Coordinates of C-alpha atoms and ligand atoms in Angstrom, one line a residue:
M1 CA -14.5 -5.0 30.3
D2 CA -16.1 -3.1 26.6
G3 CA -14.9 -0.3 24.2
A4 CA -12.4 1.1 27.3
E5 CA -9.0 1.2 28.1
R6 CA -8.0 -0.7 31.2
W7 CA -5.4 1.0 33.8
E8 CA -3.8 -0.4 37.0
E9 CA -1.8 1.6 39.6
G10 CA 1.1 -0.3 40.4
G11 CA 4.5 -1.1 40.1
S12 CA 6.6 2.0 38.5
G13 CA 3.4 4.2 37.9
P14 CA 0.2 3.6 35.9
K15 CA -0.2 0.8 33.3
R16 CA -2.5 0.4 30.7
C17 CA -4.1 -2.6 29.4
F18 CA -6.1 -3.6 26.8
G19 CA -9.3 -5.5 26.2
N20 CA -9.4 -8.1 23.3
A21 CA -10.6 -8.6 20.0
T22 CA -12.7 -11.6 20.0
H23 CA -14.8 -13.6 17.6
R24 CA -18.3 -12.8 18.6
R25 CA -19.7 -15.3 20.1
E26 CA -16.6 -16.8 21.6
R27 CA -15.3 -13.6 23.7
H28 CA -14.2 -14.4 26.5
S29 CA -14.7 -12.5 30.0
V30 CA -11.9 -12.2 31.4
V31 CA -8.9 -9.9 30.4
V32 CA -5.7 -10.9 31.5
L33 CA -3.5 -7.9 32.5
R34 CA 0.0 -8.1 33.0
Q35 CA 3.5 -6.1 32.2
A36 CA 5.3 -6.8 28.9
G37 CA 7.6 -8.6 30.7
D38 CA 5.2 -10.6 32.5
Y39 CA 4.6 -12.1 29.3
P40 CA 6.4 -15.6 28.1
R41 CA 9.4 -14.1 25.9
N42 CA 8.2 -17.8 23.8
P43 CA 5.1 -19.0 24.4
G44 CA 4.4 -20.7 21.7
G45 CA 7.8 -23.0 22.4
N46 CA 9.3 -21.8 19.2
A47 CA 12.4 -19.8 18.5
M48 CA 10.1 -17.3 17.8
S49 CA 12.7 -14.3 19.8
K50 CA 15.9 -15.0 17.5
P51 CA 14.6 -13.4 13.7
K52 CA 14.5 -16.4 11.4
N53 CA 14.5 -13.7 8.2
Q54 CA 17.8 -14.1 6.4
Y55 CA 18.8 -10.8 6.6
A56 CA 17.0 -9.5 9.8
K57 CA 19.2 -7.6 12.1
S58 CA 18.1 -5.1 15.1
H59 CA 16.7 -2.1 12.6
G60 CA 15.9 0.9 15.4
A61 CA 16.2 -1.3 17.9
P62 CA 14.9 0.2 20.6
K63 CA 16.9 2.4 23.2
A64 CA 17.2 2.0 26.5
K65 CA 14.4 4.4 27.2
E66 CA 12.3 3.5 24.6
R67 CA 12.3 -0.2 26.2
D68 CA 10.7 1.4 29.2
Q69 CA 7.0 1.1 28.0
K70 CA 4.2 0.6 30.1
V71 CA 1.9 -1.6 27.4
C72 CA 1.5 -4.6 26.8
I73 CA 0.4 -5.3 22.9
R74 CA -1.0 -8.4 21.8
F75 CA -0.3 -9.2 18.2
K76 CA -1.3 -11.8 16.0
C77 CA 0.1 -12.2 12.0
T78 CA -0.1 -14.5 9.7
V79 CA 2.4 -13.9 7.9
M80 CA 6.8 -15.1 8.1
N81 CA 8.1 -12.4 6.8
T82 CA 10.1 -8.8 7.5
L83 CA 6.8 -8.6 8.9
T84 CA 7.0 -10.5 11.7
D85 CA 10.3 -9.7 12.9
V86 CA 9.6 -6.0 13.0
L87 CA 6.5 -7.0 15.1
R88 CA 8.1 -9.6 18.1
R89 CA 11.6 -7.4 18.2
R90 CA 9.0 -4.0 19.3
P91 CA 9.0 -4.2 22.6
G92 CA 6.3 -4.4 25.1
W93 CA 4.2 -6.4 22.5
V94 CA 3.4 -10.1 22.6
E95 CA 2.7 -12.7 19.7
V96 CA -0.7 -14.8 20.3
K97 CA -1.1 -17.8 18.5
D98 CA -4.4 -19.5 17.2
E99 CA -7.5 -18.4 18.9
G100 CA -5.5 -16.6 21.1
E101 CA -7.0 -13.0 21.9
W102 CA -5.4 -10.1 20.6
D103 CA -4.8 -6.2 20.4
F104 CA -3.2 -5.9 16.9
Y105 CA -3.8 -7.9 13.5
W106 CA -2.3 -7.9 10.8
C107 CA -4.9 -9.9 8.6
D108 CA -4.7 -11.7 5.1
V109 CA -7.7 -10.1 3.0
S110 CA -9.2 -13.6 2.9
W111 CA -9.2 -14.2 6.8
L112 CA -11.1 -10.4 6.8
R113 CA -13.5 -11.4 4.5
E114 CA -14.4 -14.5 6.1
N115 CA -14.6 -12.8 9.8
F116 CA -14.2 -9.8 9.8
D117 CA -18.2 -9.5 10.3
H118 CA -18.7 -11.3 13.1
T119 CA -15.7 -10.2 15.0
Y120 CA -16.0 -8.4 18.6
M121 CA -13.1 -5.4 18.2
D122 CA -13.1 -2.8 21.4
E123 CA -12.6 0.1 20.8
H124 CA -8.3 0.6 20.7
V125 CA -8.1 -3.3 18.6
R126 CA -6.7 -2.1 15.1
I127 CA -6.3 -4.5 12.2
S128 CA -4.7 -4.1 8.8
H129 CA -7.1 -3.3 6.2
F130 CA -10.6 -1.6 6.0
R131 CA -13.4 -4.2 5.5
N132 CA -14.4 -3.5 2.1
H133 CA -10.6 -2.2 0.5
Y134 CA -11.3 -3.9 -3.2
E135 CA -13.4 -1.1 -3.9
L136 CA -9.4 0.5 -4.2
T137 CA -7.5 -2.4 -4.9
R138 CA -9.1 -4.9 -7.1
K139 CA -8.6 -3.9 -11.0
N140 CA -12.2 -3.4 -12.0
Y141 CA -13.6 -1.7 -8.9
M142 CA -10.2 0.8 -9.0
V143 CA -11.3 2.3 -12.4
K144 CA -14.8 2.3 -12.1
N145 CA -14.7 4.6 -8.4
L146 CA -11.7 6.5 -10.3
K147 CA -15.0 6.9 -13.1
R148 CA -17.8 7.7 -11.4
F149 CA -15.9 9.8 -9.5
R150 CA -14.1 11.8 -12.0
K151 CA -17.9 12.8 -13.4
Q152 CA -18.8 13.5 -10.0
L153 CA -15.8 16.1 -10.3
E154 CA -16.6 17.5 -14.1
R155 CA -20.3 17.7 -13.0
E156 CA -19.7 20.1 -9.5
V157 CA -16.4 21.5 -10.0
G158 CA -15.6 21.5 -14.0
K159 CA -13.5 20.6 -16.1
L160 CA -10.3 21.1 -15.5
E161 CA -10.4 19.2 -12.0
A162 CA -11.9 16.0 -13.4
A163 CA -8.6 16.0 -15.9
K164 CA -7.2 16.1 -12.8
C165 CA -7.8 12.0 -12.7
D166 CA -6.9 11.2 -16.3
F167 CA -3.7 9.2 -15.3
F168 CA -5.1 5.7 -15.3
P169 CA -4.8 4.2 -18.7
K170 CA -8.2 3.6 -20.7
T171 CA -9.4 0.3 -19.4
F172 CA -12.4 -1.9 -19.8
E173 CA -14.0 -5.0 -17.5
L174 CA -14.2 -8.4 -19.8
P175 CA -16.3 -9.9 -20.4
S176 CA -19.8 -7.1 -19.0
D177 CA -18.0 -4.6 -21.2
Y178 CA -16.9 -6.3 -23.8
H179 CA -19.1 -4.3 -26.7
L180 CA -17.7 -1.1 -25.2
F181 CA -14.5 -2.5 -25.6
V182 CA -14.5 -3.4 -28.7
E183 CA -15.9 0.1 -30.2
E184 CA -12.9 1.2 -29.1
F185 CA -10.5 -1.0 -29.5
R186 CA -12.0 -0.9 -33.7
K187 CA -11.4 3.7 -33.3
T188 CA -8.0 2.8 -32.7
P189 CA -6.8 -0.4 -35.0
G190 CA -2.8 -1.2 -34.8
I191 CA -2.4 -0.3 -30.7
T192 CA -0.9 -2.9 -28.3
W193 CA -4.0 -3.8 -25.0
I194 CA -2.9 -5.6 -21.8
M195 CA -5.1 -8.5 -20.1
K196 CA -5.4 -8.4 -16.5
P197 CA -7.4 -10.4 -14.1
V198 CA -9.1 -8.2 -11.6
A199 CA -8.2 -10.1 -8.8
R200 CA -4.7 -11.7 -9.2
S201 CA -1.3 -9.9 -8.4
Q202 CA 2.0 -10.4 -9.0
G203 CA 1.8 -10.3 -13.0
K204 CA -0.4 -13.2 -13.3
G205 CA -2.7 -14.5 -15.5
I206 CA -1.6 -11.2 -17.7
F207 CA -0.7 -11.1 -21.3
L208 CA -0.6 -8.2 -24.2
F209 CA -2.5 -8.3 -27.4
R210 CA -2.9 -6.7 -30.8
K211 CA -6.0 -8.4 -32.4
L212 CA -9.8 -9.7 -31.1
K213 CA -9.3 -13.1 -31.8
D214 CA -7.0 -13.3 -28.6
I215 CA -9.4 -12.1 -26.3
M216 CA -12.2 -14.7 -27.7
D217 CA -13.2 -16.6 -24.5
W218 CA -14.0 -12.9 -22.8
R219 CA -16.8 -12.4 -25.9
K220 CA -20.5 -12.1 -23.9
D221 CA -22.7 -14.7 -24.9
V222 CA -21.9 -13.6 -28.8
G223 CA -21.3 -17.3 -30.1
R224 CA -22.3 -18.8 -26.7
S225 CA -24.5 -22.1 -27.0
D226 CA -26.8 -22.2 -24.3
D227 CA -24.8 -25.6 -23.1
Q228 CA -21.7 -23.3 -23.1
K229 CA -23.5 -20.2 -20.9
D230 CA -23.6 -23.0 -17.9
D231 CA -19.8 -23.1 -18.3
I232 CA -18.1 -21.8 -15.0
P233 CA -18.0 -18.1 -16.2
V234 CA -14.7 -16.9 -17.7
E235 CA -12.3 -14.9 -14.9
N236 CA -12.8 -11.1 -14.5
Y237 CA -10.6 -8.8 -16.7
V238 CA -9.6 -5.8 -17.5
A239 CA -8.5 -4.4 -20.8
Q240 CA -6.3 -1.7 -20.3
R241 CA -4.8 0.1 -23.4
Y242 CA -0.8 -0.6 -22.8
I243 CA 1.4 2.3 -21.7
E244 CA 4.0 1.4 -25.5
N245 CA 6.2 4.7 -24.3
P246 CA 7.4 3.7 -21.1
Y247 CA 10.2 6.0 -20.1
L248 CA 13.0 3.8 -20.4
I249 CA 16.5 3.9 -18.7
G250 CA 19.8 1.5 -20.3
G251 CA 16.6 0.7 -22.0
R252 CA 14.8 -0.7 -19.7
K253 CA 10.7 -1.0 -18.7
F254 CA 10.4 -0.1 -15.0
D255 CA 8.0 1.1 -12.6
L256 CA 7.7 2.5 -9.3
R257 CA 6.5 0.5 -6.1
V258 CA 5.6 3.0 -3.3
Y259 CA 3.8 3.0 -0.1
V260 CA 1.2 5.2 1.2
L261 CA -0.5 5.0 4.9
V262 CA -4.4 5.5 5.6
M263 CA -5.5 5.9 9.1
S264 CA -8.7 6.6 8.0
Y265 CA -11.7 7.8 4.8
I266 CA -13.6 9.9 7.3
P267 CA -11.9 12.3 7.1
L268 CA -9.4 11.1 4.6
R269 CA -6.0 10.9 6.4
A270 CA -3.1 9.7 4.5
W271 CA 0.5 9.5 5.0
L272 CA 3.3 9.2 2.2
Y273 CA 6.7 7.2 2.7
R274 CA 10.0 8.8 1.5
D275 CA 11.7 5.5 0.4
G276 CA 10.1 3.2 -2.4
F277 CA 12.1 1.8 -5.5
V278 CA 11.8 1.0 -9.0
R279 CA 11.7 -2.5 -10.3
F280 CA 13.3 -2.2 -14.0
S281 CA 12.6 -5.2 -16.0
N282 CA 15.7 -7.6 -16.8
T283 CA 15.8 -7.7 -20.5
R284 CA 15.8 -4.6 -22.9
F285 CA 12.0 -2.8 -24.2
T286 CA 10.9 -3.6 -27.8
L287 CA 7.6 -4.0 -28.9
S288 CA 8.0 -6.3 -31.6
S289 CA 7.3 -9.1 -28.8
I290 CA 5.0 -9.1 -26.7
D291 CA 4.4 -12.2 -25.8
D292 CA 7.9 -11.9 -23.6
H293 CA 6.7 -11.2 -20.1
Y294 CA 10.4 -10.4 -19.7
V295 CA 9.9 -7.2 -21.6
H296 CA 6.5 -6.2 -20.3
L297 CA 6.6 -6.9 -17.0
T298 CA 8.4 -5.1 -14.3
N299 CA 7.1 -7.4 -11.1
V300 CA 9.6 -8.8 -9.2
A301 CA 8.1 -12.6 -9.4
V302 CA 7.9 -12.0 -13.0
Q303 CA 11.8 -11.0 -13.4
K304 CA 14.1 -13.9 -10.6
T305 CA 12.4 -16.5 -12.7
S306 CA 14.0 -14.5 -15.8
P307 CA 16.9 -16.5 -17.5
D308 CA 19.8 -14.2 -17.1
Y309 CA 18.2 -12.4 -13.5
D310 CA 21.5 -12.1 -11.2
P311 CA 20.2 -12.3 -7.4
E312 CA 23.2 -10.3 -6.9
K313 CA 22.0 -6.9 -9.1
G314 CA 18.6 -7.8 -8.6
C315 CA 16.4 -5.6 -10.5
K316 CA 15.9 -2.6 -8.1
W317 CA 16.5 0.9 -7.5
M318 CA 16.0 2.9 -4.3
I319 CA 13.8 5.2 -4.9
Q320 CA 16.1 8.8 -4.4
R321 CA 18.5 7.1 -6.9
F322 CA 16.2 7.7 -9.4
R323 CA 14.6 10.7 -8.4
Q324 CA 18.6 12.0 -8.8
Y325 CA 19.2 10.2 -12.0
L326 CA 16.0 12.5 -13.3
T327 CA 16.8 15.5 -11.5
S328 CA 20.6 15.0 -14.1
K329 CA 18.9 14.3 -17.1
H330 CA 15.8 17.4 -16.9
G331 CA 16.2 19.6 -13.9
P332 CA 14.8 20.2 -11.1
E333 CA 11.7 22.0 -12.1
A334 CA 10.7 18.9 -14.1
V335 CA 11.4 16.6 -12.1
E336 CA 9.3 18.5 -9.4
T337 CA 6.4 18.6 -11.5
L338 CA 6.2 14.7 -11.9
F339 CA 6.4 14.0 -8.6
Q340 CA 4.0 16.6 -7.8
D341 CA 1.6 15.2 -10.1
V342 CA 2.5 11.8 -8.6
D343 CA 0.9 13.1 -5.3
N344 CA -2.4 13.9 -7.3
I345 CA -2.5 10.2 -8.4
F346 CA -2.6 9.0 -4.5
I347 CA -5.0 11.8 -3.6
K348 CA -7.6 11.6 -6.1
S349 CA -7.2 7.7 -5.9
L350 CA -8.1 8.1 -2.3
Q351 CA -11.0 10.6 -2.6
S352 CA -12.6 8.1 -5.1
V353 CA -12.9 6.1 -2.9
Q354 CA -13.5 8.1 0.4
K355 CA -17.5 7.6 1.0
V356 CA -17.2 3.9 -0.6
I357 CA -14.9 2.5 1.8
I358 CA -16.1 1.5 5.3
S359 CA -14.2 4.0 7.1
D360 CA -13.8 2.3 10.5
K361 CA -11.6 3.2 13.5
H362 CA -9.8 0.0 13.9
C363 CA -8.9 -0.1 10.3
F364 CA -6.1 1.2 8.6
E365 CA -4.0 0.1 5.4
L366 CA -0.6 0.3 4.2
Y367 CA -1.3 0.5 0.2
G368 CA 1.3 -0.5 -2.5
Y369 CA 1.3 1.9 -5.3
D370 CA 2.5 0.9 -9.2
I371 CA 3.2 3.5 -10.8
L372 CA 4.5 3.6 -14.5
I373 CA 5.9 6.9 -16.1
D374 CA 6.2 7.4 -19.8
Q375 CA 8.8 9.4 -21.6
D376 CA 6.6 12.6 -21.8
L377 CA 7.2 12.2 -17.4
K378 CA 3.6 11.4 -17.1
P379 CA 3.0 9.2 -14.2
W380 CA 1.0 6.9 -14.6
L381 CA -1.1 4.5 -12.1
L382 CA -1.6 0.8 -12.4
E383 CA -2.8 -0.8 -9.7
V384 CA -3.3 -0.5 -6.1
N385 CA -2.1 -3.2 -3.8
A386 CA -3.9 -3.9 -0.2
S387 CA -0.8 -6.5 0.6
P388 CA 2.1 -5.1 -0.8
S389 CA 5.3 -7.6 -0.7
L390 CA 6.9 -7.7 2.2
A391 CA 9.3 -9.9 1.7
A392 CA 13.1 -8.9 1.1
S393 CA 14.7 -9.6 -2.0
S394 CA 17.7 -7.9 -0.4
Q395 CA 19.6 -6.5 2.3
E396 CA 19.0 -3.0 1.2
D397 CA 15.4 -4.3 0.7
Y398 CA 14.5 -6.0 4.0
Q399 CA 16.3 -2.6 5.2
L400 CA 13.6 -0.5 3.2
K401 CA 10.7 -3.0 4.3
A402 CA 11.8 -4.0 8.2
C403 CA 11.9 0.5 8.6
L404 CA 8.4 0.7 7.2
L405 CA 6.7 -1.2 8.6
E406 CA 8.2 0.1 12.2
D407 CA 7.4 3.9 11.0
T408 CA 3.8 2.1 10.3
L409 CA 3.4 1.0 13.4
H410 CA 4.1 4.8 15.3
I411 CA 2.0 6.0 13.7
V412 CA -0.9 3.5 14.5
D413 CA 0.4 3.9 17.4
M414 CA -1.0 1.1 19.9
E415 CA 1.5 2.9 22.1
A416 CA -0.6 5.2 22.2
R417 CA 2.6 7.9 22.6
L418 CA 1.8 10.6 19.7
T419 CA -0.4 13.8 20.3
G420 CA -2.6 13.6 16.9
K421 CA -0.8 16.3 15.8
E422 CA 2.1 15.3 13.9
K423 CA 3.6 16.2 10.4
R424 CA 6.0 13.5 10.5
V425 CA 6.7 10.5 11.7
G426 CA 10.3 8.3 10.4
G427 CA 10.2 8.0 7.0
F428 CA 6.7 9.3 6.7
D429 CA 5.2 12.8 5.8
L430 CA 1.4 13.8 6.5
M431 CA 0.0 14.3 2.8
W432 CA -3.3 14.7 3.8
N433 CA -5.8 15.5 6.7
D434 CA -8.9 16.4 6.0
G435 CA -7.3 18.5 3.5
P436 CA -4.0 19.2 1.8
V437 CA -1.3 19.1 4.8
S438 CA 1.8 22.0 4.1
R439 CA 5.3 21.9 4.8
E440 CA 7.1 23.4 7.6
E441 CA 10.8 24.4 6.5
E442 CA 13.0 25.5 9.2
G443 CA 10.3 27.3 11.0
I444 CA 8.7 28.5 8.1
D445 CA 5.0 27.6 7.5
T446 CA 4.3 27.6 3.6
S447 CA 0.0 27.0 4.0
G448 CA 0.4 30.9 3.2
A449 CA -1.4 31.9 0.2
G450 CA 0.1 31.7 -2.8
N451 CA 3.2 30.1 -1.2
F452 CA 1.9 26.3 -0.8
V453 CA 3.7 23.5 -0.5
A454 CA 2.3 20.4 -0.6
N455 CA 4.2 18.5 2.7
T456 CA 5.6 15.6 0.7
H457 CA 8.8 13.3 0.3
L458 CA 9.2 10.8 -2.0
G459 CA 12.7 9.9 -3.1
C460 CA 14.3 13.4 -0.8
D461 CA 16.6 12.5 1.8
N462 CA 14.9 10.1 5.1
D463 CA 16.8 10.5 8.1
R464 CA 14.1 8.6 9.8
K465 CA 16.2 7.7 12.5
K466 CA 17.2 11.3 13.8
Q467 CA 13.3 12.5 13.3
L468 CA 12.2 9.7 15.5
R469 CA 14.9 10.2 18.2
Q470 CA 13.8 13.6 18.4
L471 CA 9.6 13.0 18.0
F472 CA 9.8 10.7 21.1
R473 CA 12.5 13.0 23.2
S474 CA 9.7 15.8 22.7
L475 CA 6.9 13.6 23.8
H476 CA 8.5 12.5 26.5
N477 CA 9.6 15.4 27.7
Q478 CA 6.3 17.0 27.2
K479 CA 4.9 14.1 28.8
K480 CA 6.6 15.0 32.0
V481 CA 5.7 18.6 32.0
T482 CA 2.2 17.5 32.0
S483 CA 2.7 14.6 34.4
Ligands
LIG501 N1 -1.5 -0.1 -19.0 C1 -0.5 -0.7 -18.9 N2 0.8 -0.5 -19.6 C2 2.2 -1.4 -19.9 N3 2.7 -1.8 -18.2 C3 1.8 -2.2 -17.8 C4 0.5 -1.3 -17.9 N4 -0.7 -2.1 -17.2 C5 0.3 -3.3 -16.3 N5 1.9 -3.4 -16.7 C6 2.8 -3.7 -16.6 O1 2.2 -5.3 -16.0 C7 3.1 -5.5 -14.1 C8 2.2 -5.6 -13.6 O2 1.0 -5.3 -13.7 P1 -0.3 -4.9 -12.5 O3 -1.1 -3.9 -12.8 O4 0.8 -4.7 -11.3 O5 -0.5 -6.4 -12.0 P2 -0.5 -7.3 -10.8 O6 -1.4 -6.8 -9.8 O7 -0.2 -8.5 -11.9 O8 1.0 -6.9 -10.1 C9 3.4 -3.7 -13.9 O9 3.7 -3.6 -13.1 C10 4.0 -3.5 -15.7 O10 5.3 -4.2 -15.6
LIG502 MG1 1.9 -4.7 -9.8

């Protein structure tokens, strides 16, 4: 049955079962209809019902009422970390392996590249990436889209609005923009640049430089013999202005990892998570040793290989602690301005790709934003990740990621519990819904002219458990009234 949910009477009430997602050519005509409890807990014979992760413990474990689910959702997932734990313990969700049909797939981007175009998906099916997510998540495309959007704003709205896009460091793609880069390089002698491969992560392949000779390999056609031109081309990189004055805490550089969930691009509907973390470098900041990755790259993957890395202490702060720290140093107004500037980064970057990304109702995406703050409290966007790490480096980290994923699944709402009017679900606040979303505080709506307050709470209290309890209780009561 194409494109429709299936309802079946029986047992304690109507039971909602789903169709399927399969490769177009292999699509099965039979849809299995079963109650959640009918599924074997352990279909593959593996110890699946027990979380394998060392930090795993039950987060937001289902209450008796929540367990009373009428849905059965077949999920697939290729990674083994916090995500698997969260999916496996979700009431009514059942894991499928290999070629089995699925309703929900947390896929990796390589699967998407190879299979998305050949996969048939029923109406209800959801998948964890947009088809051309790379328009935002590859470093060169992100900058290209932001530059284009800035020009468009300048043309259509004016210079002031366009200037709100000035949150990414000057960037050139190499080798294609080599000549333009050299022009810029000569205009600003003595500064530091950073070279980053366009599509790698975890700090891999990155280096800092101050001399053109360090990037000889990216010289476009210059000095290359015809033989060399046939060689394997160099990997595409971006050369980006290095932020030489990062805000330091205890003499160390850091950047922020923040999570944004996009449910749709047209209209743009995006949620911001209250938690996130600050990732510190393990070594005091200095510009005198540009080759030392432990000083300049704040990726956890880099820092944890440092000889004096202490796994107990780690190199992370929760973003709440950071917000409090800044407030004590600079006062609440300066911090409010900083966090508003961070919100602006999310919105403008998403708008810059809004018309480019293929907005498909089957897709959602949980982005990991990397943001650096400088000594003037200006935030800079370094990159947006399509597959932010979901592996946990500590108990606190596990807790954050497990809750983040649970709340993501609440919003994806395979169980069809939400009304669509929610402004908050767990730790997520609706930040943009085809326009800015106003905050409601103690029943006061701030949307009126002059007193608009954005509905974002990055680094604020995250009382998600209480909120979820209230939300699901009120949804349950509404359903009772209408049925
Ligand atoms: N323009 C920049 N100025 C200062 N530091 C930077 C800049 N770009 C990147 N970094 C540092 O390098 C790290 C890795 O860069 P990023 O762009 O996030 O690439 P990756 O995909 O490898 O994580 C960042 O977390 C940050 O610490
Ligand atoms: Mg990064």
